[in-house]
């Protein structure tokens, strides 16, 4: 009697690791960047201007002044296309700022802990353990709730615990590099420690950190949208996809496009960035 073994389909794993998928994700991400950079220059939008006559216009409807509402309007008569375009710029700016701050802090602390070892490593490791004991989004909610809403507060609240992953990655790689022959040779000839770290350690850390930064960018964008949805993120004068989704939650049965369109835009940005990050992790994550 023969036994037939049925293997589970693993196409999602193969899909994520396909270079073609990473290429498509890169193209989609490039489109988001172009929309965020160039779109606000072409599409004017005032987040505080309202029009009662243009409330809840469906997709493709005509406004009271005769202009076309290509993607409809929200409950206050504001153009949805303008909100999507200006929201893309906001998400990209916050994502880049959060990742840049986390990379700078995490790379510095991680390489110092791994290279110097001793009490420096112990102190930084205990700080990392303390921050890891609290969910990052919970810390962000607490910090954002304590201060007045602004883009700076959002970036700082998301960066407080965001650098931990970069520090752990940089520390692990540095620990394996500090005993390499070229690093020992540099120490023996009297090369200063900062120069050794910059020239002989950081170049090997950049690849994995870049892969992690791509993934963390998606997390930062999603977290910012969550804070804005809860009313703890950006002020009303700054367009955020999270705010737009929150504004449309009362009209889901009559004006679904208010929440659906920014939700789809947010999903596309996060998914494409995540797929690109997975590909970079496979390519660069093991380059030690």
PDB file of C-alpha atoms in Angstrom, residues 26-256:
ATOM      1  CA  UNK A  26       9.807  49.173  -6.030  1.00  0.00           C
ATOM      2  CA  UNK A  27       7.841  50.644  -8.934  1.00  0.00           C
ATOM      3  CA  UNK A  28       4.743  51.064  -6.765  1.00  0.00           C
ATOM      4  CA  UNK A  29       6.806  52.670  -4.009  1.00  0.00           C
ATOM      5  CA  UNK A  30       8.416  55.016  -6.538  1.00  0.00           C
ATOM      6  CA  UNK A  31       4.936  56.070  -7.687  1.00  0.00           C
ATOM      7  CA  UNK A  32       3.993  56.891  -4.092  1.00  0.00           C
ATOM      8  CA  UNK A  33       7.152  58.981  -3.719  1.00  0.00           C
ATOM      9  CA  UNK A  34       6.452  60.870  -6.955  1.00  0.00           C
ATOM     10  CA  UNK A  35       2.861  61.536  -5.899  1.00  0.00           C
ATOM     11  CA  UNK A  36       4.023  62.714  -2.476  1.00  0.00           C
ATOM     12  CA  UNK A  37       6.698  65.009  -3.892  1.00  0.00           C
ATOM     13  CA  UNK A  38       5.083  66.379  -7.046  1.00  0.00           C
ATOM     14  CA  UNK A  39       1.365  65.927  -6.372  1.00  0.00           C
ATOM     15  CA  UNK A  40       0.997  68.725  -3.770  1.00  0.00           C
ATOM     16  CA  UNK A  41       2.569  71.138  -6.265  1.00  0.00           C
ATOM     17  CA  UNK A  42      -0.069  70.297  -8.877  1.00  0.00           C
ATOM     18  CA  UNK A  43      -3.167  69.766  -6.710  1.00  0.00           C
ATOM     19  CA  UNK A  44      -4.046  72.577  -4.333  1.00  0.00           C
ATOM     20  CA  UNK A  45      -5.848  71.611  -1.137  1.00  0.00           C
ATOM     21  CA  UNK A  46      -6.928  73.501   1.964  1.00  0.00           C
ATOM     22  CA  UNK A  47      -7.584  71.104   4.865  1.00  0.00           C
ATOM     23  CA  UNK A  48      -9.653  73.652   6.814  1.00  0.00           C
ATOM     24  CA  UNK A  49     -11.837  74.865   3.918  1.00  0.00           C
ATOM     25  CA  UNK A  50     -15.339  73.379   3.819  1.00  0.00           C
ATOM     26  CA  UNK A  51     -18.252  73.480   1.376  1.00  0.00           C
ATOM     27  CA  UNK A  52     -21.718  72.493   2.567  1.00  0.00           C
ATOM     28  CA  UNK A  53     -23.033  72.321  -1.003  1.00  0.00           C
ATOM     29  CA  UNK A  54     -20.380  69.731  -1.932  1.00  0.00           C
ATOM     30  CA  UNK A  55     -20.823  67.347   1.007  1.00  0.00           C
ATOM     31  CA  UNK A  56     -20.586  63.611   0.340  1.00  0.00           C
ATOM     32  CA  UNK A  57     -20.328  63.868  -3.423  1.00  0.00           C
ATOM     33  CA  UNK A  58     -19.698  60.429  -4.975  1.00  0.00           C
ATOM     34  CA  UNK A  59     -16.780  59.537  -7.208  1.00  0.00           C
ATOM     35  CA  UNK A  60     -16.887  61.443 -10.498  1.00  0.00           C
ATOM     36  CA  UNK A  61     -19.574  63.923  -9.367  1.00  0.00           C
ATOM     37  CA  UNK A  62     -19.625  67.617 -10.268  1.00  0.00           C
ATOM     38  CA  UNK A  63     -19.236  70.299  -7.608  1.00  0.00           C
ATOM     39  CA  UNK A  64     -21.420  73.349  -7.210  1.00  0.00           C
ATOM     40  CA  UNK A  65     -18.836  75.470  -9.061  1.00  0.00           C
ATOM     41  CA  UNK A  66     -18.856  73.085 -12.033  1.00  0.00           C
ATOM     42  CA  UNK A  67     -15.488  71.403 -11.374  1.00  0.00           C
ATOM     43  CA  UNK A  68     -15.120  67.626 -11.260  1.00  0.00           C
ATOM     44  CA  UNK A  69     -14.708  65.796  -7.954  1.00  0.00           C
ATOM     45  CA  UNK A  70     -12.692  62.919  -9.407  1.00  0.00           C
ATOM     46  CA  UNK A  71     -12.656  60.850  -6.205  1.00  0.00           C
ATOM     47  CA  UNK A  72     -15.621  62.472  -4.498  1.00  0.00           C
ATOM     48  CA  UNK A  73     -15.726  64.592  -1.349  1.00  0.00           C
ATOM     49  CA  UNK A  74     -15.961  63.924   2.382  1.00  0.00           C
ATOM     50  CA  UNK A  75     -18.508  64.958   4.988  1.00  0.00           C
ATOM     51  CA  UNK A  76     -17.202  68.540   4.998  1.00  0.00           C
ATOM     52  CA  UNK A  77     -17.114  68.910   1.212  1.00  0.00           C
ATOM     53  CA  UNK A  78     -13.333  68.565   0.968  1.00  0.00           C
ATOM     54  CA  UNK A  79     -11.809  66.973  -2.127  1.00  0.00           C
ATOM     55  CA  UNK A  80     -10.730  63.348  -1.608  1.00  0.00           C
ATOM     56  CA  UNK A  81      -8.061  63.450  -4.325  1.00  0.00           C
ATOM     57  CA  UNK A  82      -6.329  66.348  -2.608  1.00  0.00           C
ATOM     58  CA  UNK A  83      -6.457  64.535   0.719  1.00  0.00           C
ATOM     59  CA  UNK A  84      -4.909  61.390  -0.773  1.00  0.00           C
ATOM     60  CA  UNK A  85      -2.109  63.314  -2.481  1.00  0.00           C
ATOM     61  CA  UNK A  86      -1.240  65.521   0.481  1.00  0.00           C
ATOM     62  CA  UNK A  87      -1.606  62.554   2.833  1.00  0.00           C
ATOM     63  CA  UNK A  88       0.958  60.639   0.790  1.00  0.00           C
ATOM     64  CA  UNK A  89       3.456  63.440   1.330  1.00  0.00           C
ATOM     65  CA  UNK A  90       2.766  63.441   5.065  1.00  0.00           C
ATOM     66  CA  UNK A  91       3.225  59.674   5.357  1.00  0.00           C
ATOM     67  CA  UNK A  92       6.491  59.691   3.413  1.00  0.00           C
ATOM     68  CA  UNK A  93       7.933  62.594   5.401  1.00  0.00           C
ATOM     69  CA  UNK A  94       7.086  61.010   8.750  1.00  0.00           C
ATOM     70  CA  UNK A  95       8.290  57.574   7.663  1.00  0.00           C
ATOM     71  CA  UNK A  96      11.632  58.913   6.461  1.00  0.00           C
ATOM     72  CA  UNK A  97      12.148  61.067   9.560  1.00  0.00           C
ATOM     73  CA  UNK A  98      11.319  58.230  11.957  1.00  0.00           C
ATOM     74  CA  UNK A  99      13.588  55.759  10.155  1.00  0.00           C
ATOM     75  CA  UNK A 100      16.440  58.283   9.933  1.00  0.00           C
ATOM     76  CA  UNK A 101      16.255  59.002  13.669  1.00  0.00           C
ATOM     77  CA  UNK A 102      16.037  55.309  14.574  1.00  0.00           C
ATOM     78  CA  UNK A 103      18.950  54.366  12.301  1.00  0.00           C
ATOM     79  CA  UNK A 104      21.176  57.131  13.677  1.00  0.00           C
ATOM     80  CA  UNK A 105      20.505  56.299  17.329  1.00  0.00           C
ATOM     81  CA  UNK A 106      20.383  52.533  16.898  1.00  0.00           C
ATOM     82  CA  UNK A 107      23.522  52.352  14.788  1.00  0.00           C
ATOM     83  CA  UNK A 108      25.477  54.475  17.260  1.00  0.00           C
ATOM     84  CA  UNK A 109      24.368  52.566  20.363  1.00  0.00           C
ATOM     85  CA  UNK A 110      24.598  49.161  18.721  1.00  0.00           C
ATOM     86  CA  UNK A 111      28.097  49.532  17.332  1.00  0.00           C
ATOM     87  CA  UNK A 112      29.388  51.035  20.592  1.00  0.00           C
ATOM     88  CA  UNK A 113      27.880  48.207  22.640  1.00  0.00           C
ATOM     89  CA  UNK A 114      29.254  45.513  20.355  1.00  0.00           C
ATOM     90  CA  UNK A 115      32.719  46.972  19.905  1.00  0.00           C
ATOM     91  CA  UNK A 116      33.483  48.309  23.386  1.00  0.00           C
ATOM     92  CA  UNK A 117      31.747  45.427  25.221  1.00  0.00           C
ATOM     93  CA  UNK A 118      32.163  45.467  29.034  1.00  0.00           C
ATOM     94  CA  UNK A 119      30.053  47.908  31.026  1.00  0.00           C
ATOM     95  CA  UNK A 120      29.093  49.831  27.909  1.00  0.00           C
ATOM     96  CA  UNK A 121      27.513  46.738  26.422  1.00  0.00           C
ATOM     97  CA  UNK A 122      25.790  45.876  29.716  1.00  0.00           C
ATOM     98  CA  UNK A 123      24.322  49.373  30.146  1.00  0.00           C
ATOM     99  CA  UNK A 124      23.037  49.632  26.571  1.00  0.00           C
ATOM    100  CA  UNK A 125      21.683  46.085  26.654  1.00  0.00           C
ATOM    101  CA  UNK A 126      19.742  46.777  29.853  1.00  0.00           C
ATOM    102  CA  UNK A 127      18.281  49.941  28.314  1.00  0.00           C
ATOM    103  CA  UNK A 128      17.201  47.905  25.298  1.00  0.00           C
ATOM    104  CA  UNK A 129      15.626  45.274  27.563  1.00  0.00           C
ATOM    105  CA  UNK A 130      13.653  47.958  29.410  1.00  0.00           C
ATOM    106  CA  UNK A 131      12.290  49.468  26.201  1.00  0.00           C
ATOM    107  CA  UNK A 132      11.451  46.047  24.801  1.00  0.00           C
ATOM    108  CA  UNK A 133       9.306  45.344  27.860  1.00  0.00           C
ATOM    109  CA  UNK A 134       6.751  47.873  26.590  1.00  0.00           C
ATOM    110  CA  UNK A 135       4.976  47.700  23.217  1.00  0.00           C
ATOM    111  CA  UNK A 136       6.288  50.421  20.953  1.00  0.00           C
ATOM    112  CA  UNK A 137       2.848  51.615  19.906  1.00  0.00           C
ATOM    113  CA  UNK A 138       1.813  51.881  23.568  1.00  0.00           C
ATOM    114  CA  UNK A 139       4.776  54.144  24.316  1.00  0.00           C
ATOM    115  CA  UNK A 140       3.937  56.199  21.247  1.00  0.00           C
ATOM    116  CA  UNK A 141       0.319  56.625  22.402  1.00  0.00           C
ATOM    117  CA  UNK A 142       1.412  57.709  25.880  1.00  0.00           C
ATOM    118  CA  UNK A 143       4.004  60.200  24.614  1.00  0.00           C
ATOM    119  CA  UNK A 144       1.742  61.623  21.910  1.00  0.00           C
ATOM    120  CA  UNK A 145      -1.061  62.050  24.438  1.00  0.00           C
ATOM    121  CA  UNK A 146       1.117  64.075  26.797  1.00  0.00           C
ATOM    122  CA  UNK A 147       2.025  66.812  24.317  1.00  0.00           C
ATOM    123  CA  UNK A 148       0.262  69.033  21.845  1.00  0.00           C
ATOM    124  CA  UNK A 149      -0.267  67.394  18.478  1.00  0.00           C
ATOM    125  CA  UNK A 150       2.474  68.117  15.948  1.00  0.00           C
ATOM    126  CA  UNK A 151       4.626  66.322  13.415  1.00  0.00           C
ATOM    127  CA  UNK A 152       7.682  66.594  15.690  1.00  0.00           C
ATOM    128  CA  UNK A 153       5.828  64.910  18.560  1.00  0.00           C
ATOM    129  CA  UNK A 154       4.720  62.070  16.262  1.00  0.00           C
ATOM    130  CA  UNK A 155       8.266  61.498  15.014  1.00  0.00           C
ATOM    131  CA  UNK A 156       9.695  61.516  18.534  1.00  0.00           C
ATOM    132  CA  UNK A 157       6.986  59.231  19.939  1.00  0.00           C
ATOM    133  CA  UNK A 158       7.541  56.663  17.196  1.00  0.00           C
ATOM    134  CA  UNK A 159      11.337  56.880  17.512  1.00  0.00           C
ATOM    135  CA  UNK A 160      11.537  56.338  21.280  1.00  0.00           C
ATOM    136  CA  UNK A 161      11.374  52.565  20.918  1.00  0.00           C
ATOM    137  CA  UNK A 162      11.951  52.292  17.173  1.00  0.00           C
ATOM    138  CA  UNK A 163      15.741  52.431  17.421  1.00  0.00           C
ATOM    139  CA  UNK A 164      15.901  49.261  19.546  1.00  0.00           C
ATOM    140  CA  UNK A 165      15.708  46.896  16.575  1.00  0.00           C
ATOM    141  CA  UNK A 166      18.541  48.691  14.797  1.00  0.00           C
ATOM    142  CA  UNK A 167      20.666  48.677  17.942  1.00  0.00           C
ATOM    143  CA  UNK A 168      20.214  44.935  18.466  1.00  0.00           C
ATOM    144  CA  UNK A 169      21.060  44.215  14.829  1.00  0.00           C
ATOM    145  CA  UNK A 170      24.136  46.471  14.832  1.00  0.00           C
ATOM    146  CA  UNK A 171      25.342  45.048  18.155  1.00  0.00           C
ATOM    147  CA  UNK A 172      25.092  41.449  16.964  1.00  0.00           C
ATOM    148  CA  UNK A 173      27.010  42.109  13.763  1.00  0.00           C
ATOM    149  CA  UNK A 174      29.631  44.216  15.559  1.00  0.00           C
ATOM    150  CA  UNK A 175      30.261  41.469  18.112  1.00  0.00           C
ATOM    151  CA  UNK A 176      31.176  39.105  15.276  1.00  0.00           C
ATOM    152  CA  UNK A 177      33.310  41.724  13.525  1.00  0.00           C
ATOM    153  CA  UNK A 178      35.380  42.963  16.468  1.00  0.00           C
ATOM    154  CA  UNK A 179      37.446  39.756  16.461  1.00  0.00           C
ATOM    155  CA  UNK A 180      38.113  39.728  12.727  1.00  0.00           C
ATOM    156  CA  UNK A 181      41.781  39.953  11.619  1.00  0.00           C
ATOM    157  CA  UNK A 182      41.482  43.336   9.929  1.00  0.00           C
ATOM    158  CA  UNK A 183      39.930  44.859  13.028  1.00  0.00           C
ATOM    159  CA  UNK A 184      42.656  43.383  15.247  1.00  0.00           C
ATOM    160  CA  UNK A 185      45.306  44.704  12.850  1.00  0.00           C
ATOM    161  CA  UNK A 186      43.815  48.197  12.965  1.00  0.00           C
ATOM    162  CA  UNK A 187      43.836  48.159  16.775  1.00  0.00           C
ATOM    163  CA  UNK A 188      47.438  46.897  16.898  1.00  0.00           C
ATOM    164  CA  UNK A 189      48.767  49.721  14.739  1.00  0.00           C
ATOM    165  CA  UNK A 190      47.030  52.283  16.963  1.00  0.00           C
ATOM    166  CA  UNK A 191      44.071  53.323  14.842  1.00  0.00           C
ATOM    167  CA  UNK A 192      41.642  55.310  17.052  1.00  0.00           C
ATOM    168  CA  UNK A 193      38.466  53.501  18.069  1.00  0.00           C
ATOM    169  CA  UNK A 194      36.067  55.866  16.238  1.00  0.00           C
ATOM    170  CA  UNK A 195      38.052  55.387  13.028  1.00  0.00           C
ATOM    171  CA  UNK A 196      38.026  51.605  13.420  1.00  0.00           C
ATOM    172  CA  UNK A 197      34.266  51.604  13.900  1.00  0.00           C
ATOM    173  CA  UNK A 198      33.578  53.914  10.960  1.00  0.00           C
ATOM    174  CA  UNK A 199      35.984  52.288   8.490  1.00  0.00           C
ATOM    175  CA  UNK A 200      36.038  48.613   9.449  1.00  0.00           C
ATOM    176  CA  UNK A 201      32.724  47.900  11.196  1.00  0.00           C
ATOM    177  CA  UNK A 202      29.935  50.144   9.929  1.00  0.00           C
ATOM    178  CA  UNK A 203      30.417  49.246   6.217  1.00  0.00           C
ATOM    179  CA  UNK A 204      29.462  45.651   7.094  1.00  0.00           C
ATOM    180  CA  UNK A 205      26.464  46.794   9.144  1.00  0.00           C
ATOM    181  CA  UNK A 206      24.943  49.100   6.538  1.00  0.00           C
ATOM    182  CA  UNK A 207      23.481  46.325   4.370  1.00  0.00           C
ATOM    183  CA  UNK A 208      21.366  44.579   7.042  1.00  0.00           C
ATOM    184  CA  UNK A 209      20.417  47.944   8.564  1.00  0.00           C
ATOM    185  CA  UNK A 210      19.162  49.138   5.169  1.00  0.00           C
ATOM    186  CA  UNK A 211      16.983  46.055   4.833  1.00  0.00           C
ATOM    187  CA  UNK A 212      15.567  46.588   8.320  1.00  0.00           C
ATOM    188  CA  UNK A 213      15.011  50.293   7.640  1.00  0.00           C
ATOM    189  CA  UNK A 214      12.768  49.470   4.692  1.00  0.00           C
ATOM    190  CA  UNK A 215      10.572  47.278   6.874  1.00  0.00           C
ATOM    191  CA  UNK A 216      10.524  49.808   9.709  1.00  0.00           C
ATOM    192  CA  UNK A 217       9.431  52.514   7.268  1.00  0.00           C
ATOM    193  CA  UNK A 218       6.215  50.587   6.665  1.00  0.00           C
ATOM    194  CA  UNK A 219       5.687  50.221  10.410  1.00  0.00           C
ATOM    195  CA  UNK A 220       6.229  53.938  10.991  1.00  0.00           C
ATOM    196  CA  UNK A 221       3.702  54.906   8.314  1.00  0.00           C
ATOM    197  CA  UNK A 222       1.126  52.501   9.718  1.00  0.00           C
ATOM    198  CA  UNK A 223       1.731  53.651  13.313  1.00  0.00           C
ATOM    199  CA  UNK A 224       1.356  57.310  12.347  1.00  0.00           C
ATOM    200  CA  UNK A 225      -1.958  56.529  10.674  1.00  0.00           C
ATOM    201  CA  UNK A 226      -3.059  54.729  13.833  1.00  0.00           C
ATOM    202  CA  UNK A 227      -2.173  57.686  16.045  1.00  0.00           C
ATOM    203  CA  UNK A 228      -3.981  60.101  13.750  1.00  0.00           C
ATOM    204  CA  UNK A 229      -7.016  57.809  13.640  1.00  0.00           C
ATOM    205  CA  UNK A 230      -7.146  57.941  17.440  1.00  0.00           C
ATOM    206  CA  UNK A 231      -6.826  61.734  17.419  1.00  0.00           C
ATOM    207  CA  UNK A 232      -3.342  61.671  18.966  1.00  0.00           C
ATOM    208  CA  UNK A 233      -1.254  62.244  15.857  1.00  0.00           C
ATOM    209  CA  UNK A 234      -1.102  65.218  13.570  1.00  0.00           C
ATOM    210  CA  UNK A 235      -3.138  68.425  13.976  1.00  0.00           C
ATOM    211  CA  UNK A 236      -6.193  68.981  11.799  1.00  0.00           C
ATOM    212  CA  UNK A 237      -4.283  71.469   9.638  1.00  0.00           C
ATOM    213  CA  UNK A 238      -2.013  68.630   8.422  1.00  0.00           C
ATOM    214  CA  UNK A 239      -3.534  65.995   6.160  1.00  0.00           C
ATOM    215  CA  UNK A 240      -3.116  62.412   7.339  1.00  0.00           C
ATOM    216  CA  UNK A 241      -4.610  59.245   5.920  1.00  0.00           C
ATOM    217  CA  UNK A 242      -5.446  58.147   9.454  1.00  0.00           C
ATOM    218  CA  UNK A 243      -7.493  61.291  10.019  1.00  0.00           C
ATOM    219  CA  UNK A 244      -9.317  60.866   6.719  1.00  0.00           C
ATOM    220  CA  UNK A 245     -10.208  57.271   7.589  1.00  0.00           C
ATOM    221  CA  UNK A 246     -11.475  58.404  10.994  1.00  0.00           C
ATOM    222  CA  UNK A 247     -13.561  61.188   9.401  1.00  0.00           C
ATOM    223  CA  UNK A 248     -15.311  58.657   7.188  1.00  0.00           C
ATOM    224  CA  UNK A 249     -16.190  56.066   9.814  1.00  0.00           C
ATOM    225  CA  UNK A 250     -19.627  57.654  10.320  1.00  0.00           C
ATOM    226  CA  UNK A 251     -20.431  57.393   6.611  1.00  0.00           C
ATOM    227  CA  UNK A 252     -19.387  53.831   5.849  1.00  0.00           C
ATOM    228  CA  UNK A 253     -22.876  52.842   4.693  1.00  0.00           C
ATOM    229  CA  UNK A 254     -23.561  55.931   2.551  1.00  0.00           C
ATOM    230  CA  UNK A 255     -20.130  57.316   1.532  1.00  0.00           C
ATOM    231  CA  UNK A 256     -17.759  54.362   1.656  1.00  0.00           C
TER     232      UNK A 256
END
